Coordinates of C-alpha atoms and ligand atoms in Angstrom, one line a residue:
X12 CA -21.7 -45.6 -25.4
X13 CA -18.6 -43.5 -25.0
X14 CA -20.8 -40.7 -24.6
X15 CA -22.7 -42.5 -21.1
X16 CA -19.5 -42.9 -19.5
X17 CA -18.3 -39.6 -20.1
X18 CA -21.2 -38.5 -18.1
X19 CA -20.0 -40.6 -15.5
X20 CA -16.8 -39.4 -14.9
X21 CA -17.9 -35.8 -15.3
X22 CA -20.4 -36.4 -12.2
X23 CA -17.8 -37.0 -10.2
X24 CA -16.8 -33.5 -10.5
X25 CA -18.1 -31.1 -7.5
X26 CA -22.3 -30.6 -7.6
X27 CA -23.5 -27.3 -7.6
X28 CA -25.6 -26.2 -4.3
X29 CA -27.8 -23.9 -3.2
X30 CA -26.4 -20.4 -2.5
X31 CA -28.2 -21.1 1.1
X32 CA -26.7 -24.2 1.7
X33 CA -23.4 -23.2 1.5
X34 CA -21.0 -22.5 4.5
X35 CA -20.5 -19.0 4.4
X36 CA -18.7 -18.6 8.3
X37 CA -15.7 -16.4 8.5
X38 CA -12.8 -18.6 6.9
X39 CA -10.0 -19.6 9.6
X40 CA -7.0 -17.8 9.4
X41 CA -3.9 -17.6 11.3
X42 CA -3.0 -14.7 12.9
X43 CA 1.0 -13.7 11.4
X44 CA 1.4 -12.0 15.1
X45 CA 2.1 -8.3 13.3
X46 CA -0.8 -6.8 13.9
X47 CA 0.1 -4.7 11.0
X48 CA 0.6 -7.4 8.4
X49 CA -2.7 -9.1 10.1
X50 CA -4.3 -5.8 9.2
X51 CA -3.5 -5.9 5.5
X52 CA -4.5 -9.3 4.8
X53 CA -7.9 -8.8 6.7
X54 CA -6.8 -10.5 9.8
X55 CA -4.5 -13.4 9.2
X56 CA -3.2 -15.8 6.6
X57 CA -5.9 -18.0 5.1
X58 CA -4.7 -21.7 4.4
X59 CA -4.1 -22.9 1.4
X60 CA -4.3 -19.2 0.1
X61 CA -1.4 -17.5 -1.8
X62 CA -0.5 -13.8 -1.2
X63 CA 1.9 -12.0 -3.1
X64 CA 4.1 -9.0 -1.4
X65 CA 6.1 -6.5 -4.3
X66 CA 7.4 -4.0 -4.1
X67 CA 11.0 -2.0 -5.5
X68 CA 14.4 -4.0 -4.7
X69 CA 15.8 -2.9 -1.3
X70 CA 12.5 -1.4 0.2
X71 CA 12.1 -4.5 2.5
X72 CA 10.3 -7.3 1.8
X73 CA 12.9 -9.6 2.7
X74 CA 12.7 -7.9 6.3
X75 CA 9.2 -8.0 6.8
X76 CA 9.0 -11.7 5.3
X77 CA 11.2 -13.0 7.8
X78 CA 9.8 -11.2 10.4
X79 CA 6.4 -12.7 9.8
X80 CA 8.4 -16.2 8.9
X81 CA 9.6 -15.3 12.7
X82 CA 6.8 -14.9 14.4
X83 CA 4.4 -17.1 12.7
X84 CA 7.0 -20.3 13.5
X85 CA 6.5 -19.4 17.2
X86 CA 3.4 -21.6 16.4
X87 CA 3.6 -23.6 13.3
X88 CA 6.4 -24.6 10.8
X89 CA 7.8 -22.4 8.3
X90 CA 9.5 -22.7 4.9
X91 CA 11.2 -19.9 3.9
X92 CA 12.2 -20.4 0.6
X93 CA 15.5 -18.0 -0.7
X94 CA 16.0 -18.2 -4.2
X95 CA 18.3 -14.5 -4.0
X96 CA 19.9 -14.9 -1.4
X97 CA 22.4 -18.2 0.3
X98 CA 21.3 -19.5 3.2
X99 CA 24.2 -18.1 5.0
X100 CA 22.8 -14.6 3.8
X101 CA 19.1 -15.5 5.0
X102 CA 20.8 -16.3 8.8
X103 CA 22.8 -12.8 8.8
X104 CA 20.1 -10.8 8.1
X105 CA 18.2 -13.3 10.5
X106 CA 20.6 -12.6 13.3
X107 CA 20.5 -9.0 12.8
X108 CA 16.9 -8.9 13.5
X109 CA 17.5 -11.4 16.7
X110 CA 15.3 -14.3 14.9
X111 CA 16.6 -17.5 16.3
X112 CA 13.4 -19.8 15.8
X113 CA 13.9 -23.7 15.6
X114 CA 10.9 -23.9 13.6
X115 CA 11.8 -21.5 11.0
X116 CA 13.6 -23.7 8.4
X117 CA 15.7 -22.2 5.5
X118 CA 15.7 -23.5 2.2
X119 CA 18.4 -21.9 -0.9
X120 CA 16.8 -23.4 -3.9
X121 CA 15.9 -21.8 -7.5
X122 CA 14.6 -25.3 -8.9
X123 CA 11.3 -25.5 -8.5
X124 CA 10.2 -29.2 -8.4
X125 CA 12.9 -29.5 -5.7
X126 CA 11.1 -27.1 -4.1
X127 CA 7.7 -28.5 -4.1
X128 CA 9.4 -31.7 -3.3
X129 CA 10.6 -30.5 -0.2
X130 CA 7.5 -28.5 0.8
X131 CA 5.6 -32.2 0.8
X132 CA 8.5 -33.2 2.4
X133 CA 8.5 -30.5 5.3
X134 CA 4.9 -29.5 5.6
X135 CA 4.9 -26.2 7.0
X136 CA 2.0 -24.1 7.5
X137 CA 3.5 -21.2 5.3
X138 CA 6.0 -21.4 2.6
X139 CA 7.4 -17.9 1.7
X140 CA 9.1 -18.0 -1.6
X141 CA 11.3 -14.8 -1.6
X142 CA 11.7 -14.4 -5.1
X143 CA 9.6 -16.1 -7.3
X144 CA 11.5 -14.1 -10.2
X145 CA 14.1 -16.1 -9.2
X146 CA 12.7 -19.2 -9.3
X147 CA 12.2 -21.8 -12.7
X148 CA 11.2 -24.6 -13.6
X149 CA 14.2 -27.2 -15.7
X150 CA 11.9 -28.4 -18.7
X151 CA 10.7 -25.2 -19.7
X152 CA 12.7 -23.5 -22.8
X153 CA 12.4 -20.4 -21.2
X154 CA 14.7 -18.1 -19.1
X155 CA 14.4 -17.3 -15.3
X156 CA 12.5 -14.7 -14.7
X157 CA 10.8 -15.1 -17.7
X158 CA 6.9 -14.6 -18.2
X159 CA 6.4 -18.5 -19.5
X160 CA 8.7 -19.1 -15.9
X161 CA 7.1 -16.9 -13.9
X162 CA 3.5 -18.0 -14.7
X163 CA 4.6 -21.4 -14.5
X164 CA 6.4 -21.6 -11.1
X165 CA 3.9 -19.5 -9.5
X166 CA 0.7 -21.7 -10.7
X167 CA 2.7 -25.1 -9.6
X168 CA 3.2 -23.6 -6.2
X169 CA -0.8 -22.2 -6.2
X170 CA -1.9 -25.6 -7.0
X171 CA 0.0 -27.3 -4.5
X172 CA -1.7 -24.5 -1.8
X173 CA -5.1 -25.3 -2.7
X174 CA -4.6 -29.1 -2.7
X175 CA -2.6 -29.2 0.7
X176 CA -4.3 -25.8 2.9
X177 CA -0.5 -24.7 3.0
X178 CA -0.3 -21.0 2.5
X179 CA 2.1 -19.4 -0.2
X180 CA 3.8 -16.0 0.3
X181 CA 5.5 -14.8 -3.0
X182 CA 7.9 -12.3 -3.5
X183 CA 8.1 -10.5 -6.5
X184 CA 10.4 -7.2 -7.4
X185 CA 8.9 -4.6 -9.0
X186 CA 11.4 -3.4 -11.4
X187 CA 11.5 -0.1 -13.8
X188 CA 14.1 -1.6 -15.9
X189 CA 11.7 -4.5 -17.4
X190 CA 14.8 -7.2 -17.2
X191 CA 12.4 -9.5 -15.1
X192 CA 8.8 -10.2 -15.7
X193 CA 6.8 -8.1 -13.0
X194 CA 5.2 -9.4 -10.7
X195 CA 1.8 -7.9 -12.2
X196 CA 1.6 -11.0 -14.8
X197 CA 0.7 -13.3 -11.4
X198 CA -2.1 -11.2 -9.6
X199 CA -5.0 -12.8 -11.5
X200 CA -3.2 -16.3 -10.0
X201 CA -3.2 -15.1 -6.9
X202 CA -5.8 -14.7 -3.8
X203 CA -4.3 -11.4 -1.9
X204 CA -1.8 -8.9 -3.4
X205 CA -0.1 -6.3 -1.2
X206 CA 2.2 -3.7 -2.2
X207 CA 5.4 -1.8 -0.5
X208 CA 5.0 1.9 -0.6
X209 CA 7.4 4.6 0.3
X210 CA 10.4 5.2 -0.6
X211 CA 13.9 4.5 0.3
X212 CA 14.9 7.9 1.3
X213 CA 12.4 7.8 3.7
X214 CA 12.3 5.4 6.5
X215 CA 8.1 4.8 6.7
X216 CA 6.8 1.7 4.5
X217 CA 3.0 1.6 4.3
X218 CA 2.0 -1.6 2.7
X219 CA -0.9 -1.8 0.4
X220 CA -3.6 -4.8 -0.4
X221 CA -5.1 -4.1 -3.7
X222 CA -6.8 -7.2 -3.7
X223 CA -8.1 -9.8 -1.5
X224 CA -10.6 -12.3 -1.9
X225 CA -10.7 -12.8 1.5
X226 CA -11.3 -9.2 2.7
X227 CA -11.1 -5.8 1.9
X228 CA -8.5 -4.3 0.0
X229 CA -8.7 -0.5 1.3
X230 CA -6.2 -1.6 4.5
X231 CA -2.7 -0.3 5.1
X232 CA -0.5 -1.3 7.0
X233 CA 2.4 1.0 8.8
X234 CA 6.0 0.2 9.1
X235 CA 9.2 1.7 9.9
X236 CA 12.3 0.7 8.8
X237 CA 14.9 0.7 11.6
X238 CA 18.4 -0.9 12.5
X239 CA 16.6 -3.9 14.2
X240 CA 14.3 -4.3 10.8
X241 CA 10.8 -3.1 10.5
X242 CA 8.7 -1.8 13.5
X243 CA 5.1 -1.1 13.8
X244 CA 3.2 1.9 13.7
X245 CA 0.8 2.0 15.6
X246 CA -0.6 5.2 15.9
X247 CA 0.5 7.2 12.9
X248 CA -1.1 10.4 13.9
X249 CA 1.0 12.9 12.6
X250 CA 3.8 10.9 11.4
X251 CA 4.1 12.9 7.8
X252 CA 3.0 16.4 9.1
X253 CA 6.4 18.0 10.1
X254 CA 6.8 20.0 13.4
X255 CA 7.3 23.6 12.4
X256 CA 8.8 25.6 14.8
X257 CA 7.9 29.3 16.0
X258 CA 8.2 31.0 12.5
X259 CA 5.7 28.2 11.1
X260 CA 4.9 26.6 8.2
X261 CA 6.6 28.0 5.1
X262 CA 4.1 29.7 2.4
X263 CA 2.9 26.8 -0.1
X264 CA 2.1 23.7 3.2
X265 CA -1.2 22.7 4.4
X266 CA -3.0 19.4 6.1
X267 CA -4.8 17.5 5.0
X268 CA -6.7 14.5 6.2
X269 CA -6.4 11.4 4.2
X270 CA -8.2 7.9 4.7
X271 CA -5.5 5.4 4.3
X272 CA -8.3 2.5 5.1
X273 CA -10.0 2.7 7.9
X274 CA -7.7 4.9 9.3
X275 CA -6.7 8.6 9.1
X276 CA -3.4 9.8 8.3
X277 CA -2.6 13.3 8.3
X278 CA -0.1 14.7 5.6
X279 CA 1.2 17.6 4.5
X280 CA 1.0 18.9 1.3
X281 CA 3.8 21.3 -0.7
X282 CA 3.7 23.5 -3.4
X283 CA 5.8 26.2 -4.8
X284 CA 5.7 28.1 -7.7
X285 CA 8.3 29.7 -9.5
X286 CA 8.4 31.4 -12.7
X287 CA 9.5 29.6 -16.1
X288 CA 11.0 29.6 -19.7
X289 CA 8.4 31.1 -21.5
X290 CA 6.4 28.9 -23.1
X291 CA 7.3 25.5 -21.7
X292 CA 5.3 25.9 -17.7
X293 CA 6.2 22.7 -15.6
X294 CA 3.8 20.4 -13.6
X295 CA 6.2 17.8 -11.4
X296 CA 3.8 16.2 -8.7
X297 CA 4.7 13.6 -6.8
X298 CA 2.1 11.6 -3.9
X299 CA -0.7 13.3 -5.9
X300 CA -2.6 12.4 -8.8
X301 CA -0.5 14.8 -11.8
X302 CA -4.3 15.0 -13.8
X303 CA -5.6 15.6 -10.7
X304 CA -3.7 18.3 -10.0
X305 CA -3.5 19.2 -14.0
X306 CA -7.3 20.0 -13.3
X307 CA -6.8 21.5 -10.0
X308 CA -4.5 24.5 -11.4
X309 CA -7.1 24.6 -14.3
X310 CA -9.8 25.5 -11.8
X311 CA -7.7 28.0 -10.1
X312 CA -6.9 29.8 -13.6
X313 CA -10.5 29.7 -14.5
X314 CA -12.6 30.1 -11.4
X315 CA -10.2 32.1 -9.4
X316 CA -8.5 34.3 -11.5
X317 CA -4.8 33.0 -10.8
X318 CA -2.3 32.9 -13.8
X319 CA 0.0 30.1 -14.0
X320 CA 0.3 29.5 -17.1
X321 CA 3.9 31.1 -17.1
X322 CA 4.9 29.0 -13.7
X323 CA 6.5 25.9 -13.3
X324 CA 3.9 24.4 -10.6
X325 CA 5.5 21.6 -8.0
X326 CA 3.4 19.7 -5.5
X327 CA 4.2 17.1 -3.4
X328 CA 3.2 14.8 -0.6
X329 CA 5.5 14.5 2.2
X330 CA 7.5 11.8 3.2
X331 CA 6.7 9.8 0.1
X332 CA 2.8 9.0 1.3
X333 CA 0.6 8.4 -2.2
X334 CA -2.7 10.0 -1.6
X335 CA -5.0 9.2 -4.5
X336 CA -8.8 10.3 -3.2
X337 CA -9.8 13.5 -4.4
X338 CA -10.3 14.7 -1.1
X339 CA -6.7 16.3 -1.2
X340 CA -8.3 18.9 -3.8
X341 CA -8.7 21.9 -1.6
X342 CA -5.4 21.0 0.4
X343 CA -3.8 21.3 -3.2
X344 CA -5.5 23.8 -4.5
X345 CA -4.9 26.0 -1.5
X346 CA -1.1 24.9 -1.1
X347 CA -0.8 26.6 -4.7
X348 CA -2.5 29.8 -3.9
X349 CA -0.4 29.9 -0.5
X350 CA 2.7 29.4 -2.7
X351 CA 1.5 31.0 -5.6
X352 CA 0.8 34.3 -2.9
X353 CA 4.0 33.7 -1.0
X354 CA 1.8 33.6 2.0
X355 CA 2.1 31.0 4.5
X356 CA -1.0 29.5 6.0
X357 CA -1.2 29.5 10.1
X358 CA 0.3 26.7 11.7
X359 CA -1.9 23.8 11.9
X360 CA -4.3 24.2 9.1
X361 CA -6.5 21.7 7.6
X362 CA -8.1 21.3 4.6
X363 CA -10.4 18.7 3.3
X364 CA -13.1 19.1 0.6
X365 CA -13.1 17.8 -3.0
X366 CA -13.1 20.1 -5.9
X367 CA -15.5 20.7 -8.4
X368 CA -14.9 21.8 -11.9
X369 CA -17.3 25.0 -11.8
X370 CA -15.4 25.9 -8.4
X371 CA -17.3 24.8 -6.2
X372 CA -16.4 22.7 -2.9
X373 CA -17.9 19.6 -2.3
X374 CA -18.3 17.2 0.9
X375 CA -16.1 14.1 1.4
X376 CA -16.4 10.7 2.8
X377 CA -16.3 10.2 6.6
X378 CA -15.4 13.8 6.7
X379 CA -16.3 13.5 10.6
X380 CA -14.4 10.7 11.2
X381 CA -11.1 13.0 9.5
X382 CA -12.2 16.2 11.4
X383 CA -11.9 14.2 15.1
X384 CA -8.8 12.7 14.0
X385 CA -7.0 15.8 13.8
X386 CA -8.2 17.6 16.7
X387 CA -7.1 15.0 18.5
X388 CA -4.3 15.5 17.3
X389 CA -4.3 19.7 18.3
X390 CA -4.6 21.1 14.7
X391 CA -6.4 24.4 15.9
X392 CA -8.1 24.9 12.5
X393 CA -10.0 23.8 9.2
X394 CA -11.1 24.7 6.1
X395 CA -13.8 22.3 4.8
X396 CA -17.2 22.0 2.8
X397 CA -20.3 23.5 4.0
X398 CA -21.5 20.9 6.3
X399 CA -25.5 22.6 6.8
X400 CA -26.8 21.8 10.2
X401 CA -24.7 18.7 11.4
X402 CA -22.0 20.2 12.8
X403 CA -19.9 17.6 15.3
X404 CA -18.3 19.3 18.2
X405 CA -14.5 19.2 18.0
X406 CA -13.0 20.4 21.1
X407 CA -10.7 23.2 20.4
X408 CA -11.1 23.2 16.5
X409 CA -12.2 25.8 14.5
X410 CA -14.1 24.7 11.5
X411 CA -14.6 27.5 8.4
X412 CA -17.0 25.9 6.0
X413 CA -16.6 27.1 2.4
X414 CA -19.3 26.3 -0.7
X415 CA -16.4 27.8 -3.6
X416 CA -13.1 27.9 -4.0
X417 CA -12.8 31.8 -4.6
X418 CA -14.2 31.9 -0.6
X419 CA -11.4 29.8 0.8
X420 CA -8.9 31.7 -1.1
X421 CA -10.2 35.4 0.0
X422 CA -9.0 33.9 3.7
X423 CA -5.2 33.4 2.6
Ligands
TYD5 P1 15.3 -5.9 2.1 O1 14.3 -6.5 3.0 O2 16.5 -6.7 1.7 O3 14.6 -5.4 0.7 P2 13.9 -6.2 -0.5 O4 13.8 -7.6 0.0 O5 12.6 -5.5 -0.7 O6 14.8 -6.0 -1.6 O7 15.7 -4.5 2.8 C1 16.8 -3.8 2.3 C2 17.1 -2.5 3.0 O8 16.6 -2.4 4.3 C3 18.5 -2.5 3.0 O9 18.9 -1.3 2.3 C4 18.9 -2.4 4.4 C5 17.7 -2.0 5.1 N1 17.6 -2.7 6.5 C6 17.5 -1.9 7.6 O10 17.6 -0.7 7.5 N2 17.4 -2.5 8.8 C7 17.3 -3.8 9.0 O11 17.2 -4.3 10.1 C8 17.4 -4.6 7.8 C9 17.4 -6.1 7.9 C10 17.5 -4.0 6.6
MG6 MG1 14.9 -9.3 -0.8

């Protein structure tokens, strides 16, 4: 019967196994030689896996790509796909970053079944396709950049990963505009998705993995953009806390300790205050959560007595860092009170502590691990929760523990 042989094709399909029996080593992965990109993707590129990279147009993506592209073709052949830009474009930018790699082969095509052609063709290790916005596919009705396209292209070139082990990078632009499909629609297609942060103004990128099924996604990674393309940064330190000369900090900045993975960035926050038009109070907050800090002034009304319902109230994380854990809560509720007070905070304050609707100040993650970080660094004091009887020793670093809000603000 039709039925019997049905059967027998279907068992040719993969068997299922025990959970025991199945190779779970570390999967192989090869090292892209930027320690920081390495870092984001949890150590490497896995073969046959496919990562996307957005970010805004003109933040650098392109650079970094090719940079990878570079030094990952010191080893290994690379296809660096460019449907934006002309070849001729590709090997400017290329020379300005002193890439000159024989391995590193260029490829200006927006067709892609000529691109998959040529990736059988060439076989490289990693094919970055920089963008797959760009990209279509000839017998589909829709336009380039389309969602139909998009989807399309990018589960062609997935497919062709998985069957051959050669990784794909996609680029994809993430636009406020809405004329091209964002590159959102292809995460589920994906394995690993990292994301440029920063701004341009600023000249730090910190890339982001939001999700990797090959490692964790809390990692960062730390560029800076320069004239010779993007450098590493190693030690970040205090990289967004600026140096404020003898008259220190201005009312309305603090420190605070953020985890940006597993490691510990120190940035300063900003607030000011200034009265309004009657009836219509601003909140503009940038770097911070804007509910977050919604509730945040909400506490300081209610549980500390501050009126700002007639202020316009602006907070904002310097040099374009996003902080999202809520243990930036005291560092913003206590920017707002500095600013609120006109009265600066000393010179190399920290504050770290998450807040509590009733007021109350409550204890973070690796709290210790944030505290060490920035005496290391020299900040001479911090405000932070009470801690009871395991207290770390912090060479020259005052710590002031507070249990409620209303007892770090009687300090200011
Ligand atoms: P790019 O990588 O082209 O951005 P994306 O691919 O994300 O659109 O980077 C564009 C910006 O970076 C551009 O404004 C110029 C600047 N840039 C440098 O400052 N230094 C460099 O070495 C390079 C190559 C670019
Ligand atoms: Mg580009």
């Amino acid at each position: 019967m039709g039925r019997d042989s049905a059967t027998g094709d279907i068992a040719q399909g993969a068997e299922p196994r025990a959970i025991t029996d199945i190779d779970g080593d570390d999967v192989p992965r090869t090292s892209t030689r930027v320690g920081e990109f390495d870092r984001v993707l949890g150590g490497g590129i896995v073969p046959g896996s496919a990562i996307l990279v957005g970010g805004e147009p003109g933040i650098g993506k392109s650079t970094l790509l090719l940079q990878v592209a570079d030094a990952v073709s010191q080893d290994t052949r690379i296809l660096y796909v460019t449907s934006e830009e002309s070849a001729r474009q590709t090997k400017l930018r290329a020379s300005r970053l002193g890439i000159a790699s024989p391995n590193l082969l260029v490829l200006a095509e927006t067709n892609v079944e000529r691109i998959l052609n040529q990736i059988n063709r060439v076989e490289p290790t990693v094919v970055v396709i920089d963008s797959i916005q760009m990209i279509y596919k000839p017998d589909l009705p829709a336009a380039p950049g389309s969602v139909t396209q998009l989807r399309d292209c990018c589960m062609d070139l997935v497919y062709l990963a998985k069957q051959t082990g050669i990784a794909v990078i996609f680029v994809g632009h993430v636009t406020k505009a809405g004329t091209l499909a964002g590159p959102k629609i292809i995460e589920h297609i994906v394995d690993t998705v990292v994301y440029f942060e920063g701004d341009r103004f600023h000249s730090h990128r910190i890339v982001r993995c939001v999700k990797n099924r090959f490692g964790s996604t809390h990692e960062v990674g730390l560029f800076e953009m320069t004239g010779e393309g993007l450098r590493e940064v190693l030690d970040p330190g205090k990289l967004f806390v600026e140096q404020y000369g003898e008259g220190g900090p201005p009312s309305g900045s603090i420190i605070t300790a953020a985890m940006q993975g597993s490691r510990v960035l120190l940035v300063e926050v900003q607030a000011l205050t200034a009265s309004s038009v009657i009836g219509a109070a601003r909140r503009k907050v940038s770097g911070v959560s804007s509910d977050r800090v919604g509730m945040i002034i909400a506490v300081l009304e209610k549980r500390a007595e501050m009126r700002l319902a007639a202020d316009d109230v602006f907070v904002n994380v310097a040099g374009g860092v996003k902080v999202v854990e809520p243990a930036i809560d005291l560092a913003v509720a206590l920017a707002i009170a500095s600013a609120h007070s006109n009265r600066p905070l000393p010179q190399g304050t920290l504050a770290v502590g998450e807040l509590g609707l009733g007021g109350e100040i409550r204890s973070v993650p690796q709290l210790e691990t944030r505290l060490r970080e920035a005496s290391r660094l020299g900040l001479g004091n911090a405000i932070v929760p009470h801690m009871g009887s395991h207290i770390p020793k912090l060479g020259g670093m005052s710590l002031h523990e507070v249990r409620r809000l209303s007892q770090a603000l009687s300090d200011l």
